[in-house]
mmCIF file with all atom_site columns, C-alpha atoms and ligand atoms in Angstrom:
data_model
loop_
_atom_site.group_PDB
_atom_site.id
_atom_site.type_symbol
_atom_site.label_atom_id
_atom_site.label_alt_id
_atom_site.label_comp_id
_atom_site.label_asym_id
_atom_site.label_entity_id
_atom_site.label_seq_id
_atom_site.pdbx_PDB_ins_code
_atom_site.Cartn_x
_atom_site.Cartn_y
_atom_site.Cartn_z
_atom_site.occupancy
_atom_site.B_iso_or_equiv
_atom_site.pdbx_formal_charge
_atom_site.auth_seq_id
_atom_site.auth_comp_id
_atom_site.auth_asym_id
_atom_site.auth_atom_id
_atom_site.pdbx_PDB_model_num
ATOM   1   C  CA  . MET A 1 1   ? 0.662   0.082   0.320  1.00 96.00 ? 1   MET A CA  1
ATOM   2   C  CA  . LYS A 1 2   ? 1.765   2.860   -1.111 1.00 96.00 ? 2   LYS A CA  1
ATOM   3   C  CA  . ARG A 1 3   ? 0.549   5.792   0.921  1.00 98.00 ? 3   ARG A CA  1
ATOM   4   C  CA  . LEU A 1 4   ? 1.368   3.496   4.055  1.00 98.00 ? 4   LEU A CA  1
ATOM   5   C  CA  . GLU A 1 5   ? 4.687   3.126   2.890  1.00 98.00 ? 5   GLU A CA  1
ATOM   6   C  CA  . GLN A 1 6   ? 4.732   6.508   1.908  1.00 98.00 ? 6   GLN A CA  1
ATOM   7   C  CA  . LYS A 1 7   ? 3.653   7.469   6.323  1.00 98.00 ? 7   LYS A CA  1
ATOM   8   C  CA  . ILE A 1 8   ? 6.543   4.846   7.174  1.00 98.00 ? 8   ILE A CA  1
ATOM   9   C  CA  . VAL A 1 9   ? 9.198   6.899   5.410  1.00 98.00 ? 9   VAL A CA  1
ATOM   10  C  CA  . GLN A 1 10  ? 7.593   9.959   6.213  1.00 98.00 ? 10  GLN A CA  1
ATOM   11  C  CA  . GLU A 1 11  ? 7.181   9.689   10.184 1.00 98.00 ? 11  GLU A CA  1
ATOM   12  C  CA  . GLY A 1 12  ? 8.484   6.130   11.454 1.00 98.00 ? 12  GLY A CA  1
ATOM   13  C  CA  . ILE A 1 13  ? 10.923  6.629   13.136 1.00 98.00 ? 13  ILE A CA  1
ATOM   14  C  CA  . VAL A 1 14  ? 14.330  3.342   13.349 1.00 98.00 ? 14  VAL A CA  1
ATOM   15  C  CA  . LEU A 1 15  ? 15.025  2.745   16.605 1.00 97.00 ? 15  LEU A CA  1
ATOM   16  C  CA  . ASN A 1 16  ? 17.024  0.408   16.264 1.00 97.00 ? 16  ASN A CA  1
ATOM   17  C  CA  . GLU A 1 17  ? 17.592  -2.478  13.168 1.00 97.00 ? 17  GLU A CA  1
ATOM   18  C  CA  . ASN A 1 18  ? 14.602  -4.460  15.179 1.00 96.00 ? 18  ASN A CA  1
ATOM   19  C  CA  . VAL A 1 19  ? 11.798  -1.632  16.157 1.00 96.00 ? 19  VAL A CA  1
ATOM   20  C  CA  . LEU A 1 20  ? 9.983   1.249   14.071 1.00 98.00 ? 20  LEU A CA  1
ATOM   21  C  CA  . LYS A 1 21  ? 8.436   3.299   15.638 1.00 98.00 ? 21  LYS A CA  1
ATOM   22  C  CA  . VAL A 1 22  ? 4.725   4.897   14.559 1.00 98.00 ? 22  VAL A CA  1
ATOM   23  C  CA  . ASP A 1 23  ? 3.653   6.286   17.031 1.00 98.00 ? 23  ASP A CA  1
ATOM   24  C  CA  . SER A 1 24  ? 2.733   9.782   15.279 1.00 98.00 ? 24  SER A CA  1
ATOM   25  C  CA  . PHE A 1 25  ? -0.424  7.606   13.149 1.00 98.00 ? 25  PHE A CA  1
ATOM   26  C  CA  . LEU A 1 26  ? -0.930  3.848   14.446 1.00 98.00 ? 26  LEU A CA  1
ATOM   27  C  CA  . ASN A 1 27  ? 0.431   3.414   18.378 1.00 98.00 ? 27  ASN A CA  1
ATOM   28  C  CA  . HIS A 1 28  ? -0.654  6.042   19.983 1.00 98.00 ? 28  HIS A CA  1
ATOM   29  C  CA  . GLN A 1 29  ? -1.597  8.613   17.607 1.00 98.00 ? 29  GLN A CA  1
ATOM   30  C  CA  . VAL A 1 30  ? -4.103  7.453   15.450 1.00 98.00 ? 30  VAL A CA  1
ATOM   31  C  CA  . ASP A 1 31  ? -4.422  8.670   11.155 1.00 98.00 ? 31  ASP A CA  1
ATOM   32  C  CA  . PRO A 1 32  ? -8.130  7.971   11.394 1.00 98.00 ? 32  PRO A CA  1
ATOM   33  C  CA  . GLN A 1 33  ? -8.170  8.694   7.400  1.00 98.00 ? 33  GLN A CA  1
ATOM   34  C  CA  . LEU A 1 34  ? -5.508  6.191   6.841  1.00 98.00 ? 34  LEU A CA  1
ATOM   35  C  CA  . MET A 1 35  ? -6.671  3.548   9.121  1.00 98.00 ? 35  MET A CA  1
ATOM   36  C  CA  . LEU A 1 36  ? -10.240 3.410   7.103  1.00 98.00 ? 36  LEU A CA  1
ATOM   37  C  CA  . ASP A 1 37  ? -8.129  3.122   3.852  1.00 98.00 ? 37  ASP A CA  1
ATOM   38  C  CA  . ILE A 1 38  ? -6.320  0.663   5.281  1.00 98.00 ? 38  ILE A CA  1
ATOM   39  C  CA  . GLY A 1 39  ? -9.869  -0.867  6.156  1.00 98.00 ? 39  GLY A CA  1
ATOM   40  C  CA  . ARG A 1 40  ? -10.855 -0.650  3.531  1.00 98.00 ? 40  ARG A CA  1
ATOM   41  C  CA  . THR A 1 41  ? -7.203  -3.304  1.451  1.00 98.00 ? 41  THR A CA  1
ATOM   42  C  CA  . PHE A 1 42  ? -8.281  -5.615  4.130  1.00 98.00 ? 42  PHE A CA  1
ATOM   43  C  CA  . SER A 1 43  ? -11.747 -5.814  3.129  1.00 98.00 ? 43  SER A CA  1
ATOM   44  C  CA  . GLN A 1 44  ? -11.020 -5.883  -0.703 1.00 98.00 ? 44  GLN A CA  1
ATOM   45  C  CA  . LEU A 1 45  ? -7.965  -8.252  -0.068 1.00 98.00 ? 45  LEU A CA  1
ATOM   46  C  CA  . PHE A 1 46  ? -10.545 -10.720 1.719  1.00 98.00 ? 46  PHE A CA  1
ATOM   47  C  CA  . GLU A 1 47  ? -13.198 -10.239 -0.189 1.00 96.00 ? 47  GLU A CA  1
ATOM   48  C  CA  . GLY A 1 48  ? -15.516 -13.733 -1.264 1.00 95.00 ? 48  GLY A CA  1
ATOM   49  C  CA  . GLU A 1 49  ? -14.216 -15.356 2.628  1.00 98.00 ? 49  GLU A CA  1
ATOM   50  C  CA  . GLY A 1 50  ? -17.620 -14.820 3.946  1.00 98.00 ? 50  GLY A CA  1
ATOM   51  C  CA  . VAL A 1 51  ? -15.720 -13.606 7.174  1.00 98.00 ? 51  VAL A CA  1
ATOM   52  C  CA  . THR A 1 52  ? -18.512 -12.688 10.306 1.00 98.00 ? 52  THR A CA  1
ATOM   53  C  CA  . ARG A 1 53  ? -16.028 -11.358 12.407 1.00 98.00 ? 53  ARG A CA  1
ATOM   54  C  CA  . VAL A 1 54  ? -12.849 -9.374  12.395 1.00 99.00 ? 54  VAL A CA  1
ATOM   55  C  CA  . LEU A 1 55  ? -10.652 -10.354 15.614 1.00 98.00 ? 55  LEU A CA  1
ATOM   56  C  CA  . THR A 1 56  ? -7.648  -8.572  16.864 1.00 98.00 ? 56  THR A CA  1
ATOM   57  C  CA  . LEU A 1 57  ? -5.721  -7.101  20.246 1.00 97.00 ? 57  LEU A CA  1
ATOM   58  C  CA  . GLU A 1 58  ? -6.629  -4.599  22.114 1.00 97.00 ? 58  GLU A CA  1
ATOM   59  C  CA  . SER A 1 59  ? -4.702  -1.578  21.794 1.00 96.00 ? 59  SER A CA  1
ATOM   60  C  CA  . SER A 1 60  ? -2.691  -0.896  18.736 1.00 97.00 ? 60  SER A CA  1
ATOM   61  C  CA  . GLY A 1 61  ? -4.767  -3.765  16.663 1.00 98.00 ? 61  GLY A CA  1
ATOM   62  C  CA  . ILE A 1 62  ? -8.176  -1.809  17.425 1.00 98.00 ? 62  ILE A CA  1
ATOM   63  C  CA  . ALA A 1 63  ? -8.259  1.307   14.120 1.00 98.00 ? 63  ALA A CA  1
ATOM   64  C  CA  . PRO A 1 64  ? -7.436  -1.383  12.064 1.00 98.00 ? 64  PRO A CA  1
ATOM   65  C  CA  . ALA A 1 65  ? -9.279  -3.358  12.599 1.00 98.00 ? 65  ALA A CA  1
ATOM   66  C  CA  . VAL A 1 66  ? -12.922 -1.492  12.972 1.00 98.00 ? 66  VAL A CA  1
ATOM   67  C  CA  . MET A 1 67  ? -12.351 -0.135  9.960  1.00 98.00 ? 67  MET A CA  1
ATOM   68  C  CA  . ALA A 1 68  ? -11.932 -3.340  8.266  1.00 98.00 ? 68  ALA A CA  1
ATOM   69  C  CA  . ALA A 1 69  ? -14.817 -4.212  10.583 1.00 98.00 ? 69  ALA A CA  1
ATOM   70  C  CA  . LEU A 1 70  ? -17.144 -1.174  8.761  1.00 98.00 ? 70  LEU A CA  1
ATOM   71  C  CA  . GLN A 1 71  ? -15.978 -2.217  5.370  1.00 98.00 ? 71  GLN A CA  1
ATOM   72  C  CA  . MET A 1 72  ? -16.872 -5.265  5.611  1.00 98.00 ? 72  MET A CA  1
ATOM   73  C  CA  . ASN A 1 73  ? -20.114 -4.673  7.958  1.00 98.00 ? 73  ASN A CA  1
ATOM   74  C  CA  . VAL A 1 74  ? -19.296 -7.198  10.777 1.00 98.00 ? 74  VAL A CA  1
ATOM   75  C  CA  . PRO A 1 75  ? -18.948 -6.985  13.775 1.00 98.00 ? 75  PRO A CA  1
ATOM   76  C  CA  . LEU A 1 76  ? -15.452 -6.368  15.518 1.00 98.00 ? 76  LEU A CA  1
ATOM   77  C  CA  . LEU A 1 77  ? -14.149 -8.126  18.179 1.00 98.00 ? 77  LEU A CA  1
ATOM   78  C  CA  . PHE A 1 78  ? -10.536 -7.401  20.105 1.00 98.00 ? 78  PHE A CA  1
ATOM   79  C  CA  . ALA A 1 79  ? -8.732  -9.677  22.799 1.00 97.00 ? 79  ALA A CA  1
ATOM   80  C  CA  . ARG A 1 80  ? -8.553  -8.333  25.852 1.00 96.00 ? 80  ARG A CA  1
ATOM   81  C  CA  . LYS A 1 81  ? -5.199  -8.533  27.909 1.00 93.00 ? 81  LYS A CA  1
ATOM   82  C  CA  . ARG A 1 82  ? -6.471  -7.466  31.184 1.00 79.00 ? 82  ARG A CA  1
ATOM   83  C  CA  . LYS A 1 83  ? -8.957  -9.920  33.122 1.00 74.00 ? 83  LYS A CA  1
ATOM   84  C  CA  . SER A 1 84  ? -11.912 -9.268  32.572 1.00 70.00 ? 84  SER A CA  1
ATOM   85  C  CA  . LEU A 1 85  ? -14.874 -9.098  36.108 1.00 72.00 ? 85  LEU A CA  1
ATOM   86  C  CA  . THR A 1 86  ? -16.716 -12.189 33.270 1.00 70.00 ? 86  THR A CA  1
ATOM   87  C  CA  . LEU A 1 87  ? -16.262 -16.034 35.232 1.00 73.00 ? 87  LEU A CA  1
ATOM   88  C  CA  . LYS A 1 88  ? -13.208 -18.290 33.649 1.00 79.00 ? 88  LYS A CA  1
ATOM   89  C  CA  . ASP A 1 89  ? -15.818 -20.391 31.956 1.00 82.00 ? 89  ASP A CA  1
ATOM   90  C  CA  . ASP A 1 90  ? -17.020 -17.587 29.721 1.00 92.00 ? 90  ASP A CA  1
ATOM   91  C  CA  . LEU A 1 91  ? -13.947 -17.081 28.269 1.00 95.00 ? 91  LEU A CA  1
ATOM   92  C  CA  . TYR A 1 92  ? -11.390 -18.335 25.655 1.00 96.00 ? 92  TYR A CA  1
ATOM   93  C  CA  . THR A 1 93  ? -8.452  -18.210 27.424 1.00 95.00 ? 93  THR A CA  1
ATOM   94  C  CA  . GLU A 1 94  ? -4.021  -18.261 25.544 1.00 96.00 ? 94  GLU A CA  1
ATOM   95  C  CA  . ASN A 1 95  ? -1.452  -17.653 26.656 1.00 95.00 ? 95  ASN A CA  1
ATOM   96  C  CA  . ILE A 1 96  ? 0.846   -15.142 24.035 1.00 95.00 ? 96  ILE A CA  1
ATOM   97  C  CA  . TYR A 1 97  ? 4.288   -14.771 24.655 1.00 92.00 ? 97  TYR A CA  1
ATOM   98  C  CA  . SER A 1 98  ? 5.637   -11.508 23.445 1.00 88.00 ? 98  SER A CA  1
ATOM   99  C  CA  . PHE A 1 99  ? 9.730   -11.563 22.307 1.00 82.00 ? 99  PHE A CA  1
ATOM   100 C  CA  . THR A 1 100 ? 9.780   -8.093  22.124 1.00 81.00 ? 100 THR A CA  1
ATOM   101 C  CA  . LYS A 1 101 ? 8.994   -7.176  25.338 1.00 84.00 ? 101 LYS A CA  1
ATOM   102 C  CA  . GLN A 1 102 ? 9.846   -10.944 26.297 1.00 90.00 ? 102 GLN A CA  1
ATOM   103 C  CA  . GLU A 1 103 ? 6.939   -11.286 28.710 1.00 91.00 ? 103 GLU A CA  1
ATOM   104 C  CA  . GLU A 1 104 ? 4.101   -14.140 28.120 1.00 92.00 ? 104 GLU A CA  1
ATOM   105 C  CA  . SER A 1 105 ? 0.182   -12.347 29.100 1.00 92.00 ? 105 SER A CA  1
ATOM   106 C  CA  . GLU A 1 106 ? -3.756  -13.870 28.957 1.00 94.00 ? 106 GLU A CA  1
ATOM   107 C  CA  . VAL A 1 107 ? -5.365  -12.936 26.703 1.00 96.00 ? 107 VAL A CA  1
ATOM   108 C  CA  . THR A 1 108 ? -9.814  -13.510 27.393 1.00 96.00 ? 108 THR A CA  1
ATOM   109 C  CA  . VAL A 1 109 ? -12.465 -13.572 23.964 1.00 96.00 ? 109 VAL A CA  1
ATOM   110 C  CA  . SER A 1 110 ? -15.655 -14.302 26.053 1.00 96.00 ? 110 SER A CA  1
ATOM   111 C  CA  . ARG A 1 111 ? -17.418 -16.854 23.801 1.00 96.00 ? 111 ARG A CA  1
ATOM   112 C  CA  . LYS A 1 112 ? -20.066 -14.673 23.760 1.00 96.00 ? 112 LYS A CA  1
ATOM   113 C  CA  . PHE A 1 113 ? -18.768 -13.432 21.500 1.00 98.00 ? 113 PHE A CA  1
ATOM   114 C  CA  . LEU A 1 114 ? -17.389 -15.299 19.273 1.00 98.00 ? 114 LEU A CA  1
ATOM   115 C  CA  . SER A 1 115 ? -18.730 -19.452 17.698 1.00 97.00 ? 115 SER A CA  1
ATOM   116 C  CA  . SER A 1 116 ? -18.066 -21.996 15.814 1.00 98.00 ? 116 SER A CA  1
ATOM   117 C  CA  . VAL A 1 117 ? -20.558 -20.415 12.606 1.00 98.00 ? 117 VAL A CA  1
ATOM   118 C  CA  . ASP A 1 118 ? -17.881 -17.151 12.984 1.00 98.00 ? 118 ASP A CA  1
ATOM   119 C  CA  . ARG A 1 119 ? -15.397 -17.041 9.319  1.00 98.00 ? 119 ARG A CA  1
ATOM   120 C  CA  . VAL A 1 120 ? -13.302 -14.812 11.193 1.00 99.00 ? 120 VAL A CA  1
ATOM   121 C  CA  . LEU A 1 121 ? -10.283 -11.924 9.764  1.00 99.00 ? 121 LEU A CA  1
ATOM   122 C  CA  . ILE A 1 122 ? -7.248  -11.759 12.218 1.00 99.00 ? 122 ILE A CA  1
ATOM   123 C  CA  . ILE A 1 123 ? -6.096  -8.492  12.081 1.00 98.00 ? 123 ILE A CA  1
ATOM   124 C  CA  . ASP A 1 124 ? -2.416  -6.997  13.608 1.00 98.00 ? 124 ASP A CA  1
ATOM   125 C  CA  . ASP A 1 125 ? -0.921  -4.024  13.558 1.00 98.00 ? 125 ASP A CA  1
ATOM   126 C  CA  . PHE A 1 126 ? 2.841   -5.470  13.494 1.00 98.00 ? 126 PHE A CA  1
ATOM   127 C  CA  . LEU A 1 127 ? 4.134   -8.827  12.479 1.00 98.00 ? 127 LEU A CA  1
ATOM   128 C  CA  . ALA A 1 128 ? 7.152   -10.248 13.621 1.00 97.00 ? 128 ALA A CA  1
ATOM   129 C  CA  . ASN A 1 129 ? 7.290   -13.153 15.860 1.00 96.00 ? 129 ASN A CA  1
ATOM   130 C  CA  . GLY A 1 130 ? 4.119   -13.976 14.544 1.00 97.00 ? 130 GLY A CA  1
ATOM   131 C  CA  . ASP A 1 131 ? 3.471   -15.295 18.279 1.00 97.00 ? 131 ASP A CA  1
ATOM   132 C  CA  . ALA A 1 132 ? -0.127  -12.176 18.364 1.00 97.00 ? 132 ALA A CA  1
ATOM   133 C  CA  . ALA A 1 133 ? -1.948  -13.131 15.621 1.00 98.00 ? 133 ALA A CA  1
ATOM   134 C  CA  . LEU A 1 134 ? -1.882  -17.775 16.674 1.00 98.00 ? 134 LEU A CA  1
ATOM   135 C  CA  . GLY A 1 135 ? -2.401  -17.269 19.844 1.00 98.00 ? 135 GLY A CA  1
ATOM   136 C  CA  . LEU A 1 136 ? -6.080  -15.238 18.193 1.00 98.00 ? 136 LEU A CA  1
ATOM   137 C  CA  . ALA A 1 137 ? -5.877  -18.006 15.732 1.00 98.00 ? 137 ALA A CA  1
ATOM   138 C  CA  . ARG A 1 138 ? -6.253  -20.265 18.446 1.00 98.00 ? 138 ARG A CA  1
ATOM   139 C  CA  . ILE A 1 139 ? -8.613  -18.491 20.420 1.00 98.00 ? 139 ILE A CA  1
ATOM   140 C  CA  . ALA A 1 140 ? -10.141 -18.612 17.738 1.00 98.00 ? 140 ALA A CA  1
ATOM   141 C  CA  . GLU A 1 141 ? -10.303 -21.994 16.713 1.00 98.00 ? 141 GLU A CA  1
ATOM   142 C  CA  . GLN A 1 142 ? -10.700 -23.317 20.257 1.00 98.00 ? 142 GLN A CA  1
ATOM   143 C  CA  . ALA A 1 143 ? -15.038 -21.593 19.175 1.00 98.00 ? 143 ALA A CA  1
ATOM   144 C  CA  . GLY A 1 144 ? -14.629 -23.750 16.659 1.00 98.00 ? 144 GLY A CA  1
ATOM   145 C  CA  . ALA A 1 145 ? -14.623 -20.488 13.758 1.00 98.00 ? 145 ALA A CA  1
ATOM   146 C  CA  . LYS A 1 146 ? -12.749 -20.789 10.873 1.00 98.00 ? 146 LYS A CA  1
ATOM   147 C  CA  . VAL A 1 147 ? -10.179 -18.901 10.199 1.00 98.00 ? 147 VAL A CA  1
ATOM   148 C  CA  . VAL A 1 148 ? -10.321 -17.141 6.522  1.00 98.00 ? 148 VAL A CA  1
ATOM   149 C  CA  . GLY A 1 149 ? -6.986  -15.140 7.052  1.00 98.00 ? 149 GLY A CA  1
ATOM   150 C  CA  . ILE A 1 150 ? -4.830  -13.033 8.810  1.00 98.00 ? 150 ILE A CA  1
ATOM   151 C  CA  . GLY A 1 151 ? -4.037  -9.200  7.607  1.00 98.00 ? 151 GLY A CA  1
ATOM   152 C  CA  . ILE A 1 152 ? -1.240  -7.159  8.939  1.00 98.00 ? 152 ILE A CA  1
ATOM   153 C  CA  . VAL A 1 153 ? -0.641  -3.460  8.685  1.00 98.00 ? 153 VAL A CA  1
ATOM   154 C  CA  . ILE A 1 154 ? 3.285   -3.428  9.381  1.00 98.00 ? 154 ILE A CA  1
ATOM   155 C  CA  . GLU A 1 155 ? 5.508   -6.848  8.529  1.00 98.00 ? 155 GLU A CA  1
ATOM   156 C  CA  . LYS A 1 156 ? 8.840   -6.864  9.696  1.00 98.00 ? 156 LYS A CA  1
ATOM   157 C  CA  . ALA A 1 157 ? 9.419   -8.947  6.936  1.00 98.00 ? 157 ALA A CA  1
ATOM   158 C  CA  . PHE A 1 158 ? 13.080  -10.195 8.078  1.00 98.00 ? 158 PHE A CA  1
ATOM   159 C  CA  . GLN A 1 159 ? 11.530  -11.712 11.528 1.00 97.00 ? 159 GLN A CA  1
ATOM   160 C  CA  . PRO A 1 160 ? 9.893   -14.952 11.333 1.00 97.00 ? 160 PRO A CA  1
ATOM   161 C  CA  . GLY A 1 161 ? 6.199   -14.290 11.583 1.00 98.00 ? 161 GLY A CA  1
ATOM   162 C  CA  . ARG A 1 162 ? 5.236   -15.179 9.070  1.00 98.00 ? 162 ARG A CA  1
ATOM   163 C  CA  . GLU A 1 163 ? 7.196   -18.363 7.476  1.00 97.00 ? 163 GLU A CA  1
ATOM   164 C  CA  . LYS A 1 164 ? 5.489   -19.763 11.493 1.00 97.00 ? 164 LYS A CA  1
ATOM   165 C  CA  . LEU A 1 165 ? 2.018   -18.316 10.657 1.00 98.00 ? 165 LEU A CA  1
ATOM   166 C  CA  . ILE A 1 166 ? 1.717   -20.463 6.226  1.00 98.00 ? 166 ILE A CA  1
ATOM   167 C  CA  . GLU A 1 167 ? 3.387   -23.087 8.147  1.00 98.00 ? 167 GLU A CA  1
ATOM   168 C  CA  . TYR A 1 168 ? 0.427   -23.069 10.076 1.00 97.00 ? 168 TYR A CA  1
ATOM   169 C  CA  . GLY A 1 169 ? -2.058  -22.920 6.825  1.00 97.00 ? 169 GLY A CA  1
ATOM   170 C  CA  . TYR A 1 170 ? -3.224  -19.306 7.095  1.00 98.00 ? 170 TYR A CA  1
ATOM   171 C  CA  . ARG A 1 171 ? -3.372  -17.055 4.743  1.00 98.00 ? 171 ARG A CA  1
ATOM   172 C  CA  . VAL A 1 172 ? -1.785  -13.910 5.534  1.00 98.00 ? 172 VAL A CA  1
ATOM   173 C  CA  . HIS A 1 173 ? -1.349  -10.098 3.884  1.00 98.00 ? 173 HIS A CA  1
ATOM   174 C  CA  . SER A 1 174 ? 0.688   -7.319  4.908  1.00 98.00 ? 174 SER A CA  1
ATOM   175 C  CA  . LEU A 1 175 ? -0.057  -3.875  3.326  1.00 98.00 ? 175 LEU A CA  1
ATOM   176 C  CA  . ALA A 1 176 ? 3.607   -3.137  4.268  1.00 98.00 ? 176 ALA A CA  1
ATOM   177 C  CA  . ARG A 1 177 ? 6.427   -5.593  4.680  1.00 98.00 ? 177 ARG A CA  1
ATOM   178 C  CA  . ILE A 1 178 ? 9.601   -3.957  5.886  1.00 98.00 ? 178 ILE A CA  1
ATOM   179 C  CA  . ALA A 1 179 ? 12.930  -5.698  4.182  1.00 98.00 ? 179 ALA A CA  1
ATOM   180 C  CA  . SER A 1 180 ? 15.802  -4.684  6.802  1.00 98.00 ? 180 SER A CA  1
ATOM   181 C  CA  . LEU A 1 181 ? 15.964  -1.603  9.336  1.00 98.00 ? 181 LEU A CA  1
ATOM   182 C  CA  . SER A 1 182 ? 19.752  -1.569  9.484  1.00 97.00 ? 182 SER A CA  1
ATOM   183 C  CA  . GLU A 1 183 ? 21.624  1.991   9.244  1.00 96.00 ? 183 GLU A CA  1
ATOM   184 C  CA  . GLY A 1 184 ? 18.478  3.350   10.840 1.00 96.00 ? 184 GLY A CA  1
ATOM   185 C  CA  . LYS A 1 185 ? 16.830  3.212   7.060  1.00 97.00 ? 185 LYS A CA  1
ATOM   186 C  CA  . VAL A 1 186 ? 12.770  1.183   6.306  1.00 98.00 ? 186 VAL A CA  1
ATOM   187 C  CA  . ILE A 1 187 ? 13.972  -0.327  3.475  1.00 98.00 ? 187 ILE A CA  1
ATOM   188 C  CA  . PHE A 1 188 ? 10.807  -2.651  1.869  1.00 98.00 ? 188 PHE A CA  1
ATOM   189 C  CA  . ALA A 1 189 ? 10.622  -5.248  0.574  1.00 97.00 ? 189 ALA A CA  1
ATOM   190 C  CA  . THR A 1 190 ? 10.190  -5.248  -3.153 1.00 89.00 ? 190 THR A CA  1
ATOM   191 C  CA  . ASP A 1 191 ? 7.718   -8.315  -3.561 1.00 88.00 ? 191 ASP A CA  1
ATOM   192 C  CA  . SER A 1 192 ? 4.312   -8.900  -1.139 1.00 85.00 ? 192 SER A CA  1
ATOM   193 C  CA  . GLY A 1 193 ? 4.784   -11.927 -0.129 1.00 86.00 ? 193 GLY A CA  1
ATOM   194 C  CA  . ASP A 1 194 ? 1.847   -13.397 -0.982 1.00 84.00 ? 194 ASP A CA  1
HETATM 195 P  P1  . LIG B 2 .   ? 4.246   -11.178 17.235 1.00 81.27 ? 201 LIG B P1  1
HETATM 196 O  O1  . LIG B 2 .   ? 2.748   -11.504 18.546 1.00 81.27 ? 201 LIG B O1  1
HETATM 197 O  O2  . LIG B 2 .   ? 4.928   -11.016 16.114 1.00 81.27 ? 201 LIG B O2  1
HETATM 198 O  O3  . LIG B 2 .   ? 5.132   -12.349 18.097 1.00 81.27 ? 201 LIG B O3  1
HETATM 199 O  O4  . LIG B 2 .   ? 4.913   -9.727  17.787 1.00 81.27 ? 201 LIG B O4  1
HETATM 200 P  P2  . LIG B 2 .   ? 5.629   -9.634  19.012 1.00 81.27 ? 201 LIG B P2  1
HETATM 201 O  O5  . LIG B 2 .   ? 5.224   -10.329 20.680 1.00 81.27 ? 201 LIG B O5  1
HETATM 202 O  O6  . LIG B 2 .   ? 7.157   -9.508  19.365 1.00 81.27 ? 201 LIG B O6  1
HETATM 203 O  O7  . LIG B 2 .   ? 5.384   -8.278  19.977 1.00 81.27 ? 201 LIG B O7  1
HETATM 204 C  C1  . LIG B 2 .   ? 5.069   -7.286  21.076 1.00 81.27 ? 201 LIG B C1  1
HETATM 205 C  C2  . LIG B 2 .   ? 4.151   -6.230  20.508 1.00 81.27 ? 201 LIG B C2  1
HETATM 206 O  O8  . LIG B 2 .   ? 5.144   -5.759  20.087 1.00 81.27 ? 201 LIG B O8  1
HETATM 207 C  C3  . LIG B 2 .   ? 3.377   -5.540  19.872 1.00 81.27 ? 201 LIG B C3  1
HETATM 208 O  O9  . LIG B 2 .   ? 2.181   -5.255  20.360 1.00 81.27 ? 201 LIG B O9  1
HETATM 209 C  C4  . LIG B 2 .   ? 3.578   -5.638  18.563 1.00 81.27 ? 201 LIG B C4  1
HETATM 210 O  O10 . LIG B 2 .   ? 2.669   -5.464  17.894 1.00 81.27 ? 201 LIG B O10 1
HETATM 211 C  C5  . LIG B 2 .   ? 4.399   -5.114  18.723 1.00 81.27 ? 201 LIG B C5  1
HETATM 212 N  N1  . LIG B 2 .   ? 6.039   -4.594  18.239 1.00 81.27 ? 201 LIG B N1  1
HETATM 213 C  C6  . LIG B 2 .   ? 6.790   -5.379  17.519 1.00 81.27 ? 201 LIG B C6  1
HETATM 214 N  N2  . LIG B 2 .   ? 7.318   -4.974  16.773 1.00 81.27 ? 201 LIG B N2  1
HETATM 215 C  C7  . LIG B 2 .   ? 6.713   -3.809  16.480 1.00 81.27 ? 201 LIG B C7  1
HETATM 216 C  C8  . LIG B 2 .   ? 7.801   -2.904  16.189 1.00 81.27 ? 201 LIG B C8  1
HETATM 217 O  O11 . LIG B 2 .   ? 8.178   -2.516  15.419 1.00 81.27 ? 201 LIG B O11 1
HETATM 218 N  N3  . LIG B 2 .   ? 7.196   -1.592  16.674 1.00 81.27 ? 201 LIG B N3  1
HETATM 219 C  C9  . LIG B 2 .   ? 6.713   -1.145  17.303 1.00 81.27 ? 201 LIG B C9  1
HETATM 220 N  N4  . LIG B 2 .   ? 6.302   -0.694  17.066 1.00 81.27 ? 201 LIG B N4  1
HETATM 221 N  N5  . LIG B 2 .   ? 5.656   -2.308  17.413 1.00 81.27 ? 201 LIG B N5  1
HETATM 222 C  C10 . LIG B 2 .   ? 6.202   -3.071  17.173 1.00 81.27 ? 201 LIG B C10 1
HETATM 223 P  P3  . LIG B 2 .   ? 1.334   -5.015  21.659 1.00 81.27 ? 201 LIG B P3  1
HETATM 224 O  O12 . LIG B 2 .   ? 2.176   -5.908  23.138 1.00 81.27 ? 201 LIG B O12 1
HETATM 225 O  O13 . LIG B 2 .   ? 0.140   -5.948  21.991 1.00 81.27 ? 201 LIG B O13 1
HETATM 226 O  O14 . LIG B 2 .   ? 0.547   -3.498  22.603 1.00 81.27 ? 201 LIG B O14 1
HETATM 227 P  P4  . LIG B 2 .   ? -0.275  -2.776  21.449 1.00 81.27 ? 201 LIG B P4  1
HETATM 228 O  O15 . LIG B 2 .   ? 0.497   -2.076  20.356 1.00 81.27 ? 201 LIG B O15 1
HETATM 229 O  O16 . LIG B 2 .   ? -1.118  -3.550  21.389 1.00 81.27 ? 201 LIG B O16 1
HETATM 230 O  O17 . LIG B 2 .   ? 0.007   -2.271  23.226 1.00 81.27 ? 201 LIG B O17 1
HETATM 231 NA NA1 . LIG B 2 .   ? 1.341   -2.558  19.113 1.00 81.27 ? 202 LIG B NA1 1
HETATM 232 NA NA1 . LIG B 2 .   ? -0.285  -5.530  18.222 1.00 81.27 ? 203 LIG B NA1 1
#
């Protein structure tokens, strides 16, 4: 997605060779017009899949995911990282390990909102090691739902996330693919990765 790549070049800050900071439009301040464009693009990419729910992880996945859900006219459901007041029996639960943060968190989704009739599109802001997306996929599968695809806003193609997701048989689409963050510069991959 050209507009997204331009935004990354203009406003992204390369913190080190592994981390890109994009808090002016995605991770802190949010650019709603860009998110709407992102949502439209996801909706086109997964058209014909019969998506019934978009699933993401709070907090940074919510902005792009809600725009995709808006375009597809389905609900957005976000997995929660904080403990909810709901009884544990009423929740799907998965542990997700963050390699970046070196910590494990328990994420939950209410059983009320996900079931075996669902066709789920998973959306996330970043793809690094793939553990967040895989955890969300396991939650959908606990519910007996079908994961029809995984949509990522920014993929770090030099990290192993995509390979892992493909190995598990998921269809992955990323809107920006970063081949390298070496020497303080963002280099995009020349192919879509699909
Ligand atoms: P993974 O899911 O692909 O395995 O990635 P990882 O565990 O390493 O990611 C942990 C957190 O760090 C996630 O946010 C993810 O979006 C974010 N992240 C990973 N790489 C980058 C990067 O290069 N730049 C930025 N800005 N974020 C990155 P989170 O903990 O879920 O927080 P939130 O932002 O959703 O609240
Ligand atoms: Na994030
Ligand atoms: Na995230």
